[in-house]
Amino acid sequence: MTTLPSKSASTVPHFIAGRSISGSSGDAIPVTSPLDGSPIGNVHPAGKIEIEEAVKDAQKAFETWGCTPIKERVQPLFRFKQLAEENIAELSKMVSWENGKTEAEAEGGIRKGLEVVEYACSLPQLIPGQLLEVSSGVDCYERRFPLGVVAGITPFNFPAMVPLWMFPLAIACGNTFILKPSEQVPFTPVRLAELFHDAGLPDGVFNVIQGNRGTVEGLLDHPGIQAATFVGSTAVARQVYHRGIAAGKRVLALGGAKNHLVVIPDADVEITAKNVVNSAMGCAGQRCMAASVVILVGSCDHILQAMVTQAAKIRTGEDMGAMISVSARDRVISYIDRAQKRGAKLLLDGRGAKGRENGYYVGPTIIDGIQPGDECACDEIFGPVLSVLRVDTLDEALAIEQQSPYGNAASIYTSDGGTAVYFEERAHAGMIGVNIGVPVPREPFAFGGWNESKFGVGDITGRDAVGFWTKTKKITKKWSAGAGRNWMS
Ligand code: NAD
């Protein structure tokens, strides 16, 4: 059993065909806990041999799993959800320890991921096919079939939730799955695989291989893998999408984000301040749904002041976790340094924030006087940094939002329904919030952005995921000669 990472810095195993297998190929990649910088493990990236072994075992498992009726396939998912809930405290600690977020945030992410499991458990009720008598004595109907062995590649920021967007639905749809988690958070996915195995999932249906870029490329190029979903930064999402497509696979690749929150003077001061700060600073700003730009329309200084007061209460290391790595921390700090040099005003400065000793912390930061086109207004900083822009009209705010190459989320804070609808219809993002700064759709609604926040068609969860993980046969059937009333008879 994979246990909480300890200071003994063990090699994190792969999980192939129901067994933990110690990785030995390639140079070891050290894993440290962002909370205090302590070494917690090593990842040996899977090479050709391990990829081949995982694909072969998954192919073998597919022979049976792929033709198991869906009502039977979802039974281990029910038990997995229960087991994950029973072990949620341990899982949350593990996520927090390897990722650096607080245990409360870790638990929130796991519970959100488990909603996808719940949705996957409902698939037998949600996706029965359709049948129509299209001509006298002639029936047309549709059947869904799984694709075969499929893969998922996930980022560091949600060690449980993002894998949970992928494998429960793919597996419920009859595929067998190989997950390649981020080499920065390798422990939790193996623990999820162990729990799923304990829940009765047959060997080889869900496999985890550790690795980095080389492993991802090996999976994308492998002819035995039919489809891949990816979640990570835009630069890598683009590469993964094109490489996978070139290899003839179905690919959906979700990328990075720069989310805009627009505040209208009629917004509720307290709700807006709390919500904007929660969106920008939650998970230390390391989420693709984080607000990183707030656009104040007209005179909103009283709301901005309330945001600063709210953010100043956050205790780094207690209410807010750490950056994933030293280099991530230094990159975030360098954005603050440069903004200050260019004359922007630091309303709150998180540089030098203290958390646990040797941890990788940046505190809540709010920068006023950012101009459209500044790097703080355009780049995904991926840290607890909120950039403040000011405009006179909602249309000017929308123009800034619409020019972003990303398109994950956008929100408006207002007490006017007409203004909210105006924004909802014009913002260029796949997920829209009204008085909500992290507008993550809850199941059964699907998760997915637009533009450079996503490469491929459809969303990663919800009904679109069923389409992605299956292929259909359309059957036209006639058993009797029938009345011979038309051309089909
Ligand atoms: P990343 O792109 O660096 O890594 C993601 C995965 O790709 C990892 O498993 C990594 O091993 C692998 N990888 C890295 N470089 C690669 C390469 N050149 N070729 C092939 N594979 C490679 O992302 P990250 O830093 O782990 O995660 C943060 C990013 O993920 C942010 O940009 C964030 O916005 C994004 N994200 C997006 C969503 C979404 O739903 N759109 C959700 C979560 C995170």
mmCIF file of N, CA and C in Angstrom, residues 283-348:
data_model
loop_
_atom_site.group_PDB
_atom_site.id
_atom_site.type_symbol
_atom_site.label_atom_id
_atom_site.label_comp_id
_atom_site.label_asym_id
_atom_site.label_seq_id
_atom_site.Cartn_x
_atom_site.Cartn_y
_atom_site.Cartn_z
ATOM 1 N N CYS A 283 -5.960 27.839 -3.044
ATOM 2 C CA CYS A 283 -4.920 26.952 -3.593
ATOM 3 C C CYS A 283 -3.689 27.768 -4.007
ATOM 4 N N ALA A 284 -3.448 28.868 -3.296
ATOM 5 C CA ALA A 284 -2.320 29.767 -3.572
ATOM 6 C C ALA A 284 -2.290 30.191 -5.046
ATOM 7 N N GLY A 285 -3.478 30.336 -5.608
ATOM 8 C CA GLY A 285 -3.578 30.807 -7.000
ATOM 9 C C GLY A 285 -3.194 29.770 -8.034
ATOM 10 N N GLN A 286 -2.925 28.541 -7.585
ATOM 11 C CA GLN A 286 -2.480 27.513 -8.546
ATOM 12 C C GLN A 286 -3.678 26.680 -9.010
ATOM 13 N N ARG A 287 -4.632 27.346 -9.619
ATOM 14 C CA ARG A 287 -5.715 26.585 -10.250
ATOM 15 C C ARG A 287 -6.110 27.284 -11.537
ATOM 16 N N CYS A 288 -6.537 26.484 -12.496
ATOM 17 C CA CYS A 288 -6.862 27.040 -13.807
ATOM 18 C C CYS A 288 -8.129 27.872 -13.739
ATOM 19 N N MET A 289 -8.863 27.804 -12.624
ATOM 20 C CA MET A 289 -10.069 28.611 -12.483
ATOM 21 C C MET A 289 -9.822 29.827 -11.596
ATOM 22 N N ALA A 290 -8.577 30.049 -11.180
ATOM 23 C CA ALA A 290 -8.279 31.186 -10.312
ATOM 24 C C ALA A 290 -8.510 32.489 -11.064
ATOM 25 N N ALA A 291 -9.034 33.491 -10.332
ATOM 26 C CA ALA A 291 -9.106 34.834 -10.903
ATOM 27 C C ALA A 291 -7.738 35.436 -10.767
ATOM 28 N N SER A 292 -7.189 35.953 -11.836
ATOM 29 C CA SER A 292 -5.906 36.620 -11.661
ATOM 30 C C SER A 292 -5.961 38.067 -12.122
ATOM 31 N N VAL A 293 -7.092 38.457 -12.754
ATOM 32 C CA VAL A 293 -7.277 39.854 -13.132
ATOM 33 C C VAL A 293 -8.652 40.286 -12.640
ATOM 34 N N VAL A 294 -8.697 41.389 -11.899
ATOM 35 C CA VAL A 294 -10.003 41.958 -11.578
ATOM 36 C C VAL A 294 -10.100 43.297 -12.317
ATOM 37 N N ILE A 295 -11.207 43.482 -13.046
ATOM 38 C CA ILE A 295 -11.401 44.731 -13.801
ATOM 39 C C ILE A 295 -12.500 45.523 -13.097
ATOM 40 N N LEU A 296 -12.131 46.675 -12.575
ATOM 41 C CA LEU A 296 -13.102 47.508 -11.857
ATOM 42 C C LEU A 296 -13.725 48.482 -12.851
ATOM 43 N N VAL A 297 -15.052 48.458 -12.926
ATOM 44 C CA VAL A 297 -15.759 49.344 -13.863
ATOM 45 C C VAL A 297 -16.270 50.553 -13.075
ATOM 46 N N GLY A 298 -15.720 51.739 -13.371
ATOM 47 C CA GLY A 298 -16.167 52.950 -12.656
ATOM 48 C C GLY A 298 -15.614 52.993 -11.237
ATOM 49 N N SER A 299 -16.410 53.599 -10.347
ATOM 50 C CA SER A 299 -15.858 53.835 -9.002
ATOM 51 C C SER A 299 -16.118 52.639 -8.082
ATOM 52 N N CYS A 300 -15.092 51.826 -7.948
ATOM 53 C CA CYS A 300 -15.189 50.600 -7.139
ATOM 54 C C CYS A 300 -14.129 50.581 -6.044
ATOM 55 N N ASP A 301 -13.571 51.756 -5.686
ATOM 56 C CA ASP A 301 -12.479 51.748 -4.705
ATOM 57 C C ASP A 301 -12.898 51.149 -3.372
ATOM 58 N N HIS A 302 -14.173 51.369 -3.012
ATOM 59 C CA HIS A 302 -14.630 50.819 -1.726
ATOM 60 C C HIS A 302 -14.601 49.283 -1.765
ATOM 61 N N ILE A 303 -14.873 48.697 -2.947
ATOM 62 C CA ILE A 303 -14.870 47.229 -3.053
ATOM 63 C C ILE A 303 -13.421 46.734 -3.068
ATOM 64 N N LEU A 304 -12.550 47.475 -3.755
ATOM 65 C CA LEU A 304 -11.134 47.093 -3.782
ATOM 66 C C LEU A 304 -10.552 47.130 -2.367
ATOM 67 N N GLN A 305 -10.904 48.169 -1.624
ATOM 68 C CA GLN A 305 -10.393 48.275 -0.247
ATOM 69 C C GLN A 305 -10.844 47.061 0.587
ATOM 70 N N ALA A 306 -12.107 46.651 0.372
ATOM 71 C CA ALA A 306 -12.607 45.479 1.121
ATOM 72 C C ALA A 306 -11.847 44.209 0.714
ATOM 73 N N MET A 307 -11.455 44.123 -0.561
ATOM 74 C CA MET A 307 -10.668 42.955 -1.014
ATOM 75 C C MET A 307 -9.311 42.918 -0.304
ATOM 76 N N VAL A 308 -8.672 44.089 -0.229
ATOM 77 C CA VAL A 308 -7.349 44.149 0.398
ATOM 78 C C VAL A 308 -7.475 43.744 1.871
ATOM 79 N N THR A 309 -8.493 44.269 2.540
ATOM 80 C CA THR A 309 -8.703 43.929 3.964
ATOM 81 C C THR A 309 -8.902 42.427 4.111
ATOM 82 N N GLN A 310 -9.703 41.851 3.213
ATOM 83 C CA GLN A 310 -10.005 40.419 3.256
ATOM 84 C C GLN A 310 -8.731 39.593 3.014
ATOM 85 N N ALA A 311 -7.973 39.970 1.992
ATOM 86 C CA ALA A 311 -6.776 39.178 1.633
ATOM 87 C C ALA A 311 -5.702 39.281 2.718
ATOM 88 N N ALA A 312 -5.650 40.437 3.382
ATOM 89 C CA ALA A 312 -4.614 40.633 4.415
ATOM 90 C C ALA A 312 -4.832 39.692 5.601
ATOM 91 N N LYS A 313 -6.050 39.174 5.747
ATOM 92 C CA LYS A 313 -6.327 38.268 6.889
ATOM 93 C C LYS A 313 -5.767 36.869 6.669
ATOM 94 N N ILE A 314 -5.406 36.544 5.407
ATOM 95 C CA ILE A 314 -4.980 35.166 5.094
ATOM 96 C C ILE A 314 -3.609 34.893 5.697
ATOM 97 N N ARG A 315 -3.514 33.800 6.462
ATOM 98 C CA ARG A 315 -2.221 33.439 7.077
ATOM 99 C C ARG A 315 -1.529 32.402 6.203
ATOM 100 N N THR A 316 -0.429 32.813 5.594
ATOM 101 C CA THR A 316 0.314 31.893 4.735
ATOM 102 C C THR A 316 0.849 30.743 5.588
ATOM 103 N N GLY A 317 0.695 29.529 5.060
ATOM 104 C CA GLY A 317 1.152 28.362 5.809
ATOM 105 C C GLY A 317 0.050 27.765 6.673
ATOM 106 N N GLU A 318 -1.047 28.539 6.887
ATOM 107 C CA GLU A 318 -2.188 27.982 7.641
ATOM 108 C C GLU A 318 -3.440 27.984 6.787
ATOM 109 N N ASP A 319 -3.883 29.205 6.367
ATOM 110 C CA ASP A 319 -5.071 29.276 5.506
ATOM 111 C C ASP A 319 -4.681 29.079 4.047
ATOM 112 N N MET A 320 -3.434 29.346 3.733
ATOM 113 C CA MET A 320 -2.991 29.251 2.339
ATOM 114 C C MET A 320 -1.720 28.414 2.265
ATOM 115 N N GLY A 321 -1.661 27.547 1.267
ATOM 116 C CA GLY A 321 -0.538 26.629 1.130
ATOM 117 C C GLY A 321 0.624 27.246 0.370
ATOM 118 N N ALA A 322 1.440 26.360 -0.193
ATOM 119 C CA ALA A 322 2.715 26.760 -0.789
ATOM 120 C C ALA A 322 2.676 26.656 -2.317
ATOM 121 N N MET A 323 3.669 27.263 -2.944
ATOM 122 C CA MET A 323 3.916 27.054 -4.380
ATOM 123 C C MET A 323 4.477 25.644 -4.560
ATOM 124 N N ILE A 324 4.304 25.095 -5.749
ATOM 125 C CA ILE A 324 4.702 23.701 -5.958
ATOM 126 C C ILE A 324 6.216 23.497 -5.847
ATOM 127 N N SER A 325 7.000 24.515 -6.214
ATOM 128 C CA SER A 325 8.461 24.314 -6.241
ATOM 129 C C SER A 325 9.167 25.645 -5.973
ATOM 130 N N VAL A 326 10.457 25.531 -5.745
ATOM 131 C CA VAL A 326 11.259 26.748 -5.559
ATOM 132 C C VAL A 326 11.207 27.601 -6.820
ATOM 133 N N SER A 327 11.304 26.929 -7.986
ATOM 134 C CA SER A 327 11.321 27.725 -9.224
ATOM 135 C C SER A 327 9.961 28.385 -9.458
ATOM 136 N N ALA A 328 8.861 27.714 -9.081
ATOM 137 C CA ALA A 328 7.536 28.337 -9.229
ATOM 138 C C ALA A 328 7.445 29.555 -8.313
ATOM 139 N N ARG A 329 7.939 29.403 -7.084
ATOM 140 C CA ARG A 329 7.903 30.538 -6.142
ATOM 141 C C ARG A 329 8.717 31.715 -6.705
ATOM 142 N N ASP A 330 9.907 31.424 -7.206
ATOM 143 C CA ASP A 330 10.771 32.500 -7.692
ATOM 144 C C ASP A 330 10.185 33.170 -8.938
ATOM 145 N N ARG A 331 9.510 32.369 -9.766
ATOM 146 C CA ARG A 331 8.892 32.936 -10.964
ATOM 147 C C ARG A 331 7.775 33.918 -10.572
ATOM 148 N N VAL A 332 6.954 33.532 -9.599
ATOM 149 C CA VAL A 332 5.858 34.405 -9.152
ATOM 150 C C VAL A 332 6.440 35.690 -8.563
ATOM 151 N N ILE A 333 7.475 35.538 -7.747
ATOM 152 C CA ILE A 333 8.087 36.730 -7.131
ATOM 153 C C ILE A 333 8.672 37.652 -8.199
ATOM 154 N N SER A 334 9.220 37.055 -9.261
ATOM 155 C CA SER A 334 9.824 37.899 -10.305
ATOM 156 C C SER A 334 8.748 38.735 -11.018
ATOM 157 N N TYR A 335 7.535 38.198 -11.145
ATOM 158 C CA TYR A 335 6.452 39.010 -11.739
ATOM 159 C C TYR A 335 6.136 40.214 -10.847
ATOM 160 N N ILE A 336 6.135 39.991 -9.527
ATOM 161 C CA ILE A 336 5.825 41.097 -8.606
ATOM 162 C C ILE A 336 6.947 42.141 -8.671
ATOM 163 N N ASP A 337 8.185 41.665 -8.689
ATOM 164 C CA ASP A 337 9.335 42.590 -8.775
ATOM 165 C C ASP A 337 9.224 43.485 -10.009
ATOM 166 N N ARG A 338 8.936 42.850 -11.149
ATOM 167 C CA ARG A 338 8.926 43.624 -12.400
ATOM 168 C C ARG A 338 7.751 44.611 -12.426
ATOM 169 N N ALA A 339 6.600 44.172 -11.902
ATOM 170 C CA ALA A 339 5.433 45.083 -11.872
ATOM 171 C C ALA A 339 5.778 46.310 -11.029
ATOM 172 N N GLN A 340 6.432 46.073 -9.901
ATOM 173 C CA GLN A 340 6.799 47.201 -9.026
ATOM 174 C C GLN A 340 7.774 48.136 -9.733
ATOM 175 N N LYS A 341 8.749 47.540 -10.429
ATOM 176 C CA LYS A 341 9.738 48.372 -11.151
ATOM 177 C C LYS A 341 9.061 49.231 -12.214
ATOM 178 N N ARG A 342 7.988 48.702 -12.808
ATOM 179 C CA ARG A 342 7.299 49.472 -13.857
ATOM 180 C C ARG A 342 6.356 50.524 -13.267
ATOM 181 N N GLY A 343 6.278 50.587 -11.948
ATOM 182 C CA GLY A 343 5.506 51.649 -11.310
ATOM 183 C C GLY A 343 4.121 51.244 -10.837
ATOM 184 N N ALA A 344 3.785 49.967 -10.921
ATOM 185 C CA ALA A 344 2.488 49.527 -10.391
ATOM 186 C C ALA A 344 2.523 49.616 -8.859
ATOM 187 N N LYS A 345 1.323 49.685 -8.254
ATOM 188 C CA LYS A 345 1.269 49.912 -6.809
ATOM 189 C C LYS A 345 0.909 48.622 -6.083
ATOM 190 N N LEU A 346 1.761 48.200 -5.176
ATOM 191 C CA LEU A 346 1.488 46.966 -4.421
ATOM 192 C C LEU A 346 0.579 47.278 -3.241
ATOM 193 N N LEU A 347 -0.693 46.894 -3.370
ATOM 194 C CA LEU A 347 -1.625 47.121 -2.258
ATOM 195 C C LEU A 347 -1.405 46.071 -1.175
ATOM 196 N N LEU A 348 -0.890 44.932 -1.585
ATOM 197 C CA LEU A 348 -0.550 43.850 -0.651
ATOM 198 C C LEU A 348 0.623 43.111 -1.276
#
